[in-house]
Coordinates of C-alpha atoms in Angstrom, one line a residue:
Chain X
X1 CA -19.5 -36.0 -17.4
X2 CA -21.3 -33.4 -15.5
X3 CA -25.1 -33.5 -15.8
X4 CA -26.7 -30.4 -14.2
X5 CA -29.9 -30.9 -16.2
X6 CA -30.1 -34.5 -14.7
X7 CA -29.7 -33.1 -11.2
X8 CA -32.5 -30.5 -11.7
X9 CA -34.8 -33.1 -13.3
X10 CA -34.2 -35.6 -10.4
X11 CA -34.9 -32.9 -7.8
X12 CA -38.2 -32.0 -9.6
X13 CA -39.3 -35.6 -10.0
X14 CA -38.5 -37.4 -6.7
X15 CA -37.2 -37.4 -3.2
X16 CA -33.4 -37.6 -3.3
X17 CA -31.4 -39.6 -0.8
X18 CA -28.0 -38.2 0.0
X19 CA -25.1 -40.1 1.6
X20 CA -24.1 -40.0 5.3
X21 CA -21.0 -39.0 7.3
X22 CA -17.5 -39.3 5.8
X23 CA -15.2 -38.4 8.7
X24 CA -16.1 -41.3 11.0
X25 CA -15.7 -43.8 8.1
X26 CA -12.2 -42.4 7.4
X27 CA -11.3 -42.5 11.0
X28 CA -12.2 -46.2 11.0
X29 CA -9.9 -46.6 8.0
X30 CA -7.0 -45.0 9.9
X31 CA -7.3 -41.2 9.5
X32 CA -5.0 -39.9 12.3
X33 CA -5.8 -37.3 14.8
X34 CA -5.1 -33.9 13.2
X35 CA -4.8 -35.3 9.7
X36 CA -6.9 -33.5 7.1
X37 CA -9.4 -35.8 5.4
X38 CA -9.0 -33.9 2.2
X39 CA -5.3 -35.0 1.9
X40 CA -6.6 -38.6 1.5
X41 CA -8.1 -37.7 -1.9
X42 CA -4.5 -37.7 -3.1
X43 CA -2.8 -40.0 -0.6
X44 CA -5.3 -42.8 -0.2
X45 CA -7.6 -42.5 -3.1
X46 CA -8.7 -46.2 -2.8
X47 CA -10.0 -45.6 0.7
X48 CA -12.1 -42.6 -0.4
X49 CA -13.6 -44.7 -3.3
X50 CA -14.4 -47.4 -0.8
X51 CA -16.2 -45.0 1.5
X52 CA -18.3 -43.6 -1.4
X53 CA -19.0 -47.1 -2.7
X54 CA -20.5 -48.0 0.7
X55 CA -23.0 -45.2 0.2
X56 CA -23.7 -46.0 -3.4
X57 CA -24.4 -49.7 -2.5
X58 CA -26.6 -48.5 0.4
X59 CA -28.8 -46.7 -2.1
X60 CA -27.7 -43.0 -2.1
X61 CA -29.0 -41.1 -5.1
X62 CA -26.4 -38.4 -4.5
X63 CA -22.9 -38.8 -3.1
X64 CA -20.9 -35.8 -1.9
X65 CA -17.2 -35.4 -2.7
X66 CA -14.6 -35.5 0.1
X67 CA -14.1 -31.8 -0.1
X68 CA -15.8 -30.3 3.0
X69 CA -12.6 -28.6 4.0
X70 CA -11.2 -28.1 0.5
X71 CA -11.6 -24.4 0.1
X72 CA -8.3 -22.6 -0.1
X73 CA -8.5 -20.9 3.3
X74 CA -9.2 -24.2 5.2
X75 CA -6.6 -26.1 3.0
X76 CA -3.9 -23.6 3.9
X77 CA -4.8 -24.0 7.6
X78 CA -4.4 -27.8 7.2
X79 CA -1.0 -27.4 5.6
X80 CA -2.4 -28.0 2.1
X81 CA -2.1 -24.4 0.8
X82 CA -2.0 -23.9 -3.0
X83 CA -3.6 -27.3 -3.7
X84 CA -7.2 -26.4 -4.1
X85 CA -7.7 -27.3 -7.7
X86 CA -5.7 -30.5 -7.5
X87 CA -7.5 -31.8 -4.3
X88 CA -11.0 -30.9 -5.5
X89 CA -10.3 -32.5 -9.0
X90 CA -9.0 -35.6 -7.4
X91 CA -12.0 -35.9 -5.0
X92 CA -14.4 -35.5 -7.9
X93 CA -12.7 -38.3 -9.9
X94 CA -12.9 -40.6 -6.9
X95 CA -16.6 -40.0 -6.4
X96 CA -17.2 -40.6 -10.1
X97 CA -15.3 -43.9 -9.9
X98 CA -17.6 -45.0 -7.1
X99 CA -20.8 -43.7 -8.7
X100 CA -23.3 -46.2 -10.2
X101 CA -25.1 -45.2 -13.4
X102 CA -27.6 -42.5 -12.4
X103 CA -25.8 -41.6 -9.2
X104 CA -25.4 -37.8 -9.0
X105 CA -22.1 -36.4 -7.8
X106 CA -22.3 -33.3 -5.6
X107 CA -19.3 -31.1 -5.0
X108 CA -19.3 -30.7 -1.2
X109 CA -18.5 -27.2 0.2
X110 CA -18.1 -26.4 3.9
X111 CA -17.2 -23.3 5.8
X112 CA -13.8 -21.6 5.6
X113 CA -13.2 -21.9 9.4
X114 CA -12.4 -18.2 9.6
X115 CA -14.8 -15.5 10.9
X116 CA -16.0 -12.1 10.1
X117 CA -15.8 -9.4 12.7
X118 CA -16.5 -9.2 15.6
X119 CA -15.7 -12.9 16.1
X120 CA -12.7 -12.9 13.7
X121 CA -11.0 -10.5 11.3
X122 CA -11.8 -12.1 8.0
X123 CA -13.5 -10.0 5.2
X124 CA -16.3 -11.0 3.0
X125 CA -14.0 -10.7 0.0
X126 CA -11.9 -13.6 1.4
X127 CA -15.1 -15.7 1.5
X128 CA -16.1 -14.8 -2.1
X129 CA -12.6 -15.6 -3.4
X130 CA -12.3 -18.9 -1.5
X131 CA -15.6 -20.2 -2.6
X132 CA -15.1 -19.0 -6.2
X133 CA -11.8 -20.9 -6.4
X134 CA -13.3 -24.1 -4.9
X135 CA -16.6 -24.1 -6.8
X136 CA -14.8 -23.5 -10.1
X137 CA -12.4 -26.4 -9.3
X138 CA -15.4 -28.7 -8.6
X139 CA -17.3 -27.5 -11.6
X140 CA -14.2 -27.9 -13.8
X141 CA -13.8 -31.4 -12.6
X142 CA -17.3 -32.3 -13.6
X143 CA -19.7 -32.5 -10.6
X144 CA -23.4 -32.5 -11.3
X145 CA -24.2 -30.0 -8.6
X146 CA -22.7 -28.2 -5.7
X147 CA -23.8 -29.0 -2.1
X148 CA -23.0 -26.3 0.5
X149 CA -23.4 -27.5 4.1
X150 CA -22.9 -26.8 7.8
X151 CA -22.8 -23.1 7.4
X152 CA -23.1 -21.2 10.7
X153 CA -22.9 -17.7 9.4
X154 CA -25.5 -16.5 7.0
X155 CA -23.1 -14.1 5.3
X156 CA -20.7 -16.9 4.6
X157 CA -23.5 -19.1 3.4
X158 CA -24.7 -16.4 1.0
X159 CA -21.1 -15.9 -0.3
X160 CA -20.8 -19.7 -0.9
X161 CA -24.2 -19.9 -2.6
X162 CA -23.4 -17.0 -4.9
X163 CA -20.1 -18.4 -5.9
X164 CA -21.6 -21.8 -6.5
X165 CA -24.5 -20.4 -8.6
X166 CA -22.0 -18.5 -10.8
X167 CA -20.7 -21.9 -12.0
X168 CA -24.2 -22.5 -13.6
X169 CA -24.6 -25.8 -11.7
X170 CA -27.6 -26.6 -9.5
X171 CA -26.9 -25.6 -5.9
X172 CA -28.0 -27.2 -2.6
X173 CA -27.3 -25.0 0.4
X174 CA -27.8 -25.9 4.0
X175 CA -27.0 -24.3 7.3
X176 CA -26.7 -25.6 10.8
X177 CA -29.0 -24.5 13.6
X178 CA -29.4 -25.2 17.2
X179 CA -32.6 -25.1 19.2
X180 CA -32.6 -22.3 21.8
X181 CA -35.4 -21.2 24.0
X182 CA -36.7 -18.7 21.4
X183 CA -36.4 -21.0 18.4
X184 CA -33.7 -22.3 16.1
X185 CA -30.7 -20.1 15.4
X186 CA -27.2 -20.4 14.0
X187 CA -24.4 -19.8 16.5
X188 CA -24.2 -16.3 15.1
X189 CA -27.8 -15.7 16.0
X190 CA -29.4 -16.0 12.6
X191 CA -32.9 -17.4 12.9
X192 CA -33.9 -20.4 10.8
X193 CA -36.8 -19.0 8.7
X194 CA -35.2 -15.7 7.6
X195 CA -31.9 -17.5 6.9
X196 CA -33.4 -20.0 4.6
X197 CA -35.5 -17.3 2.9
X198 CA -32.3 -15.3 2.2
X199 CA -30.5 -18.4 0.9
X200 CA -33.5 -19.2 -1.4
X201 CA -33.4 -15.6 -2.7
X202 CA -29.9 -16.3 -4.1
X203 CA -31.6 -18.8 -6.5
X204 CA -30.3 -21.9 -4.8
X205 CA -32.2 -25.0 -6.1
X206 CA -32.7 -26.4 -2.6
X207 CA -32.1 -25.0 0.9
X208 CA -32.1 -26.6 4.3
X209 CA -30.4 -27.8 7.4
X210 CA -27.7 -30.2 8.5
X211 CA -25.6 -31.3 11.5
X212 CA -25.8 -30.0 15.1
X213 CA -28.9 -32.1 16.0
X214 CA -30.2 -35.6 15.7
X215 CA -33.1 -36.7 13.6
X216 CA -35.8 -36.3 16.2
X217 CA -34.9 -32.7 16.9
X218 CA -34.4 -32.0 13.2
X219 CA -37.9 -33.2 12.3
X220 CA -39.3 -30.3 14.3
X221 CA -36.9 -27.9 12.5
X222 CA -38.0 -29.3 9.1
X223 CA -41.6 -28.4 10.0
X224 CA -40.5 -24.9 10.9
X225 CA -38.5 -24.6 7.7
X226 CA -41.3 -25.9 5.6
X227 CA -43.6 -23.1 6.7
X228 CA -40.8 -20.5 6.2
X229 CA -39.6 -21.1 2.7
X230 CA -41.1 -22.4 -0.6
X231 CA -38.2 -24.2 -2.1
X232 CA -37.1 -27.9 -2.1
X233 CA -35.9 -28.6 1.5
X234 CA -32.8 -30.4 2.5
X235 CA -32.4 -32.2 5.9
X236 CA -29.3 -34.1 7.0
X237 CA -29.4 -34.8 10.8
X238 CA -26.6 -36.3 12.9
X239 CA -26.9 -39.8 14.3
X240 CA -28.0 -38.3 17.7
X241 CA -25.5 -36.7 19.9
X242 CA -21.8 -37.7 20.0
X243 CA -20.8 -39.3 23.3
X244 CA -17.2 -40.0 24.3
X245 CA -16.8 -43.5 25.5
X246 CA -13.7 -45.4 26.7
X247 CA -13.6 -47.0 23.2
X248 CA -14.0 -43.8 21.3
X249 CA -16.9 -41.7 20.2
X250 CA -20.3 -43.2 19.9
X251 CA -23.6 -41.8 18.7
X252 CA -26.9 -42.6 20.4
X253 CA -29.2 -43.2 17.4
X254 CA -30.1 -46.5 15.7
X255 CA -30.4 -46.7 11.9
X256 CA -34.1 -47.7 12.2
X257 CA -35.1 -44.8 14.3
X258 CA -33.1 -42.4 12.1
X259 CA -34.8 -43.8 9.0
X260 CA -38.2 -43.4 10.5
X261 CA -37.5 -39.8 11.3
X262 CA -36.2 -39.2 7.8
X263 CA -39.4 -40.6 6.3
X264 CA -41.3 -38.3 8.6
X265 CA -39.3 -35.4 7.4
X266 CA -40.2 -36.3 3.8
X267 CA -43.8 -36.5 4.8
X268 CA -43.4 -33.1 6.3
X269 CA -42.1 -31.7 3.0
X270 CA -38.3 -32.4 2.9
X271 CA -37.2 -33.3 -0.6
X272 CA -33.5 -34.1 -0.1
X273 CA -32.5 -36.1 2.9
X274 CA -29.4 -37.8 4.2
X275 CA -27.1 -38.1 7.2
X276 CA -24.4 -36.0 8.8
X277 CA -22.0 -36.8 11.6
X278 CA -22.0 -40.3 12.9
X279 CA -24.2 -41.7 10.2
X280 CA -22.8 -44.5 8.0
X281 CA -23.9 -46.7 5.2
X282 CA -26.1 -48.7 7.6
X283 CA -28.1 -45.6 8.3
X284 CA -28.5 -44.8 4.6
X285 CA -29.5 -48.4 3.8
X286 CA -32.2 -48.2 6.5
X287 CA -33.3 -44.8 5.1
X288 CA -33.4 -46.2 1.5
X289 CA -35.8 -49.0 2.7
X290 CA -38.0 -46.5 4.6
X291 CA -38.2 -44.1 1.6
X292 CA -38.9 -47.0 -0.8
X293 CA -41.7 -48.3 1.5
X294 CA -43.2 -44.8 1.5
X295 CA -43.1 -44.7 -2.3
X296 CA -44.7 -48.1 -2.5
X297 CA -47.5 -47.2 -0.1
X298 CA -48.1 -44.0 -2.1
X299 CA -48.3 -46.0 -5.4
X300 CA -50.6 -48.5 -3.9
X301 CA -52.9 -45.8 -2.6
X302 CA -52.9 -44.2 -6.0
X303 CA -53.8 -47.5 -7.7
X304 CA -56.6 -48.3 -5.3
X305 CA -58.4 -45.1 -6.2
Chain H
X1 CA -18.6 6.9 47.7
X2 CA -20.2 10.1 48.8
X3 CA -21.8 11.0 45.5
X4 CA -24.5 8.9 43.9
X5 CA -22.7 7.1 41.2
X6 CA -25.5 4.8 40.2
X7 CA -26.2 6.3 36.8
X8 CA -22.5 6.0 35.9
X9 CA -22.5 2.4 37.2
X10 CA -25.6 1.6 35.1
X11 CA -24.0 3.1 32.0
X12 CA -20.9 0.9 32.7
X13 CA -23.0 -2.2 32.8
X14 CA -24.8 -1.1 29.7
X15 CA -21.6 -0.6 27.7
X16 CA -20.7 -4.3 28.3
X17 CA -24.2 -5.3 27.2
X18 CA -23.8 -3.2 24.1
X19 CA -20.3 -4.6 23.5
X20 CA -19.2 -1.0 23.1
X21 CA -15.4 -1.0 23.8
X22 CA -15.0 2.8 23.3
X23 CA -17.8 3.6 25.8
X24 CA -16.5 1.0 28.3
X25 CA -13.0 2.5 28.3
X26 CA -14.4 6.0 28.5
X27 CA -16.7 5.2 31.4
X28 CA -13.9 3.4 33.2
X29 CA -11.9 6.7 32.9
X30 CA -14.9 8.8 34.0
X31 CA -15.4 6.6 37.0
X32 CA -11.8 7.0 38.2
X33 CA -11.9 10.7 37.5
X34 CA -15.0 11.1 39.6
X35 CA -13.6 9.2 42.5
X36 CA -15.1 5.8 42.1
X37 CA -12.9 3.2 43.6
X38 CA -11.5 0.9 40.8
X39 CA -12.9 -2.2 42.7
X40 CA -16.3 -0.6 42.8
X41 CA -16.1 0.2 39.1
X42 CA -15.5 -3.5 38.4
X43 CA -17.8 -5.1 41.0
X44 CA -20.7 -2.7 40.7
X45 CA -20.3 -1.3 37.2
X46 CA -18.8 -3.8 34.7
X47 CA -19.2 -7.2 36.3
X48 CA -23.1 -6.9 36.5
X49 CA -22.9 -6.3 32.8
X50 CA -20.9 -9.4 31.9
X51 CA -23.1 -11.5 34.2
X52 CA -26.2 -10.2 32.4
X53 CA -24.5 -11.0 29.1
X54 CA -24.0 -14.6 30.3
X55 CA -27.7 -14.8 31.4
X56 CA -28.9 -13.5 28.0
X57 CA -26.6 -16.0 26.2
X58 CA -28.1 -18.9 28.2
X59 CA -31.6 -17.5 27.5
X60 CA -30.9 -17.6 23.7
X61 CA -31.1 -13.8 23.4
X62 CA -27.4 -13.3 22.8
X63 CA -25.2 -15.2 20.5
X64 CA -21.5 -15.6 19.7
X65 CA -21.0 -12.1 18.3
X66 CA -22.6 -10.5 21.4
X67 CA -20.4 -12.6 23.7
X68 CA -17.3 -11.7 21.8
X69 CA -18.0 -7.9 21.7
X70 CA -19.0 -8.0 25.4
X71 CA -15.7 -9.7 26.3
X72 CA -13.8 -7.1 24.2
X73 CA -15.6 -4.2 26.0
X74 CA -14.8 -5.8 29.4
X75 CA -11.2 -6.1 28.4
X76 CA -11.0 -2.4 27.3
X77 CA -12.5 -1.3 30.7
X78 CA -10.1 -3.5 32.6
X79 CA -7.1 -2.1 30.7
X80 CA -8.1 1.4 32.1
X81 CA -8.8 0.2 35.6
X82 CA -6.0 -2.2 36.1
X83 CA -3.2 0.4 36.6
X84 CA -5.4 2.1 39.2
X85 CA -5.9 -1.3 41.0
X86 CA -2.2 -1.9 41.1
X87 CA -1.7 1.5 42.7
X88 CA -4.2 0.4 45.4
X89 CA -2.0 -2.7 45.8
X90 CA -5.0 -4.9 45.4
X91 CA -4.3 -8.1 43.6
X92 CA -7.7 -9.0 42.2
X93 CA -6.8 -12.1 40.3
X94 CA -9.3 -14.9 41.0
X95 CA -6.7 -17.4 39.8
X96 CA -4.2 -18.2 37.1
X97 CA -5.4 -20.1 34.1
X98 CA -3.5 -21.8 31.3
X99 CA -5.7 -22.4 28.3
X100 CA -5.2 -23.9 24.9
X101 CA -6.5 -26.4 22.3
X102 CA -5.1 -29.9 22.5
X103 CA -2.5 -31.3 20.2
X104 CA -3.8 -31.7 16.6
X105 CA -6.7 -29.3 17.1
X106 CA -6.5 -25.9 15.6
X107 CA -10.1 -24.8 16.3
X108 CA -9.5 -21.8 18.5
X109 CA -12.8 -20.0 18.7
X110 CA -14.3 -21.8 21.7
X111 CA -11.0 -21.6 23.6
X112 CA -10.4 -18.0 22.8
X113 CA -13.9 -17.1 23.9
X114 CA -13.6 -19.0 27.2
X115 CA -10.2 -17.3 27.7
X116 CA -11.6 -13.8 27.1
X117 CA -14.6 -14.4 29.4
X118 CA -12.4 -15.7 32.1
X119 CA -10.1 -12.7 31.8
X120 CA -13.1 -10.4 31.7
X121 CA -14.3 -12.0 35.0
X122 CA -11.0 -11.4 36.8
X123 CA -8.9 -14.5 36.1
X124 CA -5.3 -14.1 34.9
X125 CA -5.4 -16.0 31.6
X126 CA -2.4 -17.4 29.8
X127 CA -3.6 -18.3 26.4
X128 CA -1.1 -20.8 24.8
X129 CA -3.0 -20.8 21.5
X130 CA -3.8 -23.9 19.4
X131 CA -2.3 -27.3 18.9
X132 CA -0.5 -27.0 22.3
X133 CA 1.7 -29.9 23.2
X134 CA 0.9 -31.8 26.4
X135 CA 4.4 -31.0 27.7
X136 CA 3.8 -27.3 27.1
X137 CA 0.5 -27.3 29.1
X138 CA 2.4 -29.0 32.0
X139 CA 5.4 -26.7 31.8
X140 CA 3.4 -23.5 31.8
X141 CA 1.1 -24.8 34.6
X142 CA 4.2 -25.5 36.7
X143 CA 6.0 -22.2 36.1
X144 CA 2.9 -20.2 36.7
X145 CA 1.7 -22.3 39.6
X146 CA -1.6 -22.3 37.7
X147 CA -4.9 -22.8 39.5
X148 CA -6.6 -24.1 36.3
X149 CA -5.6 -25.8 33.1
X150 CA -8.3 -25.5 30.4
X151 CA -8.1 -27.7 27.3
X152 CA -10.4 -27.5 24.3
X153 CA -11.0 -30.1 21.7
X154 CA -13.5 -29.5 18.9
X155 CA -13.0 -32.8 17.1
X156 CA -14.0 -36.3 18.2
X157 CA -10.5 -37.2 16.8
X158 CA -8.6 -34.9 19.1
X159 CA -10.5 -35.2 22.3
X160 CA -8.5 -38.3 23.4
X161 CA -5.6 -35.9 24.0
X162 CA -7.6 -34.5 26.9
X163 CA -7.2 -37.8 28.7
X164 CA -3.4 -37.6 28.1
X165 CA -3.4 -34.1 29.5
X166 CA -5.2 -35.0 32.7
X167 CA -2.7 -37.9 33.2
X168 CA 0.3 -35.6 32.5
X169 CA -0.9 -32.9 34.9
X170 CA -1.5 -35.5 37.7
X171 CA 1.7 -37.3 36.9
X172 CA 3.7 -34.0 37.3
X173 CA 2.2 -33.6 40.7
X174 CA 0.7 -30.2 39.9
X175 CA -2.1 -28.7 42.0
X176 CA -3.8 -27.3 38.9
X177 CA -7.4 -28.5 38.3
X178 CA -8.0 -29.6 34.7
X179 CA -11.2 -28.4 32.9
X180 CA -12.1 -29.8 29.5
X181 CA -14.4 -28.3 26.9
X182 CA -15.3 -28.4 23.2
X183 CA -18.3 -29.4 21.1
X184 CA -18.1 -33.2 21.5
X185 CA -17.1 -33.1 25.2
X186 CA -19.6 -34.2 27.8
X187 CA -19.8 -34.5 31.5
X188 CA -19.5 -38.3 31.1
X189 CA -16.3 -37.9 29.1
X190 CA -14.9 -35.5 31.7
X191 CA -15.6 -38.0 34.4
X192 CA -14.3 -40.9 32.4
X193 CA -10.9 -39.2 31.8
X194 CA -10.7 -38.0 35.4
X195 CA -10.9 -34.2 34.6
X196 CA -12.0 -31.9 37.3
X197 CA -14.8 -30.4 35.3
X198 CA -16.5 -29.6 32.1
X199 CA -18.9 -26.9 30.9
X200 CA -21.2 -26.8 27.9
X201 CA -20.5 -23.2 26.9
X202 CA -18.2 -20.3 27.6
X203 CA -20.6 -18.7 30.2
X204 CA -21.0 -21.9 32.1
X205 CA -17.2 -22.3 32.0
X206 CA -16.7 -19.1 33.9
X207 CA -19.2 -20.2 36.6
X208 CA -17.3 -23.5 36.8
X209 CA -13.9 -21.8 37.0
X210 CA -15.2 -19.6 39.8
X211 CA -16.5 -22.6 41.8
X212 CA -13.2 -24.4 41.2
X213 CA -11.1 -21.6 42.8
X214 CA -13.6 -20.7 45.5
X215 CA -11.9 -21.1 48.9

């Protein structure tokens, strides 16, 4: 089932297109306010398969399991304590069901939602234990790789990466940065370049950035990341900034503009690209077209020589 | 003040910038022992420190951990100074604030930070915690005769509850102004739901709250 060798080969050979946002798709399918998306892996499996299938059909090379909040700490906070193994295993099976031949299934890992001092009173041991439990559950259920994302504390990101690498699977690890006057930082104040270098030093197969910013802003960050770290780079921007409207929440990017920016990120050295909050299969379909056009141009240039 | 207390006042400000609770509490005690008026200790010692923290945060020099430790240091200093203030019969509260996250939202970090900074800046803060029912916000605002009700929503799925809260506070005929915050919340959203204000971050929220209660 699991094909870690295939994931490493794919990463070495080509640019990989990830999927896009999950939360907004589930909300459109009826996920209620305050309801944990992870519960749907068990309660509404067919809806999760449908969401994944949308991305597979749009051309994703890698789909990410619906397990962003499925570490034991976050599950307990969502009223799903003690169900880490069950929920992660269910989520992996659903992604597998939606996968096409050749689609890689990444076990998605997000932050615990608790904080180290001084912001909170969690200990690093809690992080290590939580990520060990979740990544072992994902690995045991047969994912091809682990994808850590939206980390805002470098110490938590490192704990997640170390736990994920201990499974023996390939690991993608990305953090979330905001642009401040002096450069890009996490909300804890970790600078982009040094953070990615430390993540790479764990042995993660690819490192990068996701969420917080739209594709235009992320393009600049990708350039900064490229000069900071020599490792395949991940970039998953949001669909612009979320805006509340009378009808609900809207994002201000178009799939075409987003796809253009993603292609520019690849040109700038990104190796694994996809979408985060507010992106849907339409964005990924546009990205697929833009990336394929890039490949065709490159091939044509090659043949003309 | 007959003596020159400026080195002491500067050290007080610095203890907030350093986020050093122990030093802040000790300096508050030193100030009282050496005859500094508690109001002067706050206005000329600690408050300039918390203002500078706010400036450094907006500049991108300080981040969440620095904001949190600064607020904790301010709280430690206030704990020492408050009894002395009461003895002077000076009610220094800028206003009463009821704060919490909206129903369905358990993300408490932004709310807690805003609450701590408001308290550090002289507001009386009643933190109702997370997942606070609309009725609870209204009930507390009524019994406290609150000046401000602050509601945080981190998720795009929970922010709609802010609209219900504004309507409930207005419907109950309370004088409290309603401020809304959280990552997805914008000025446009605040205007759309009829809230009295919105700030992008905890430091801006304190400025906004001060403006709201200004006579």
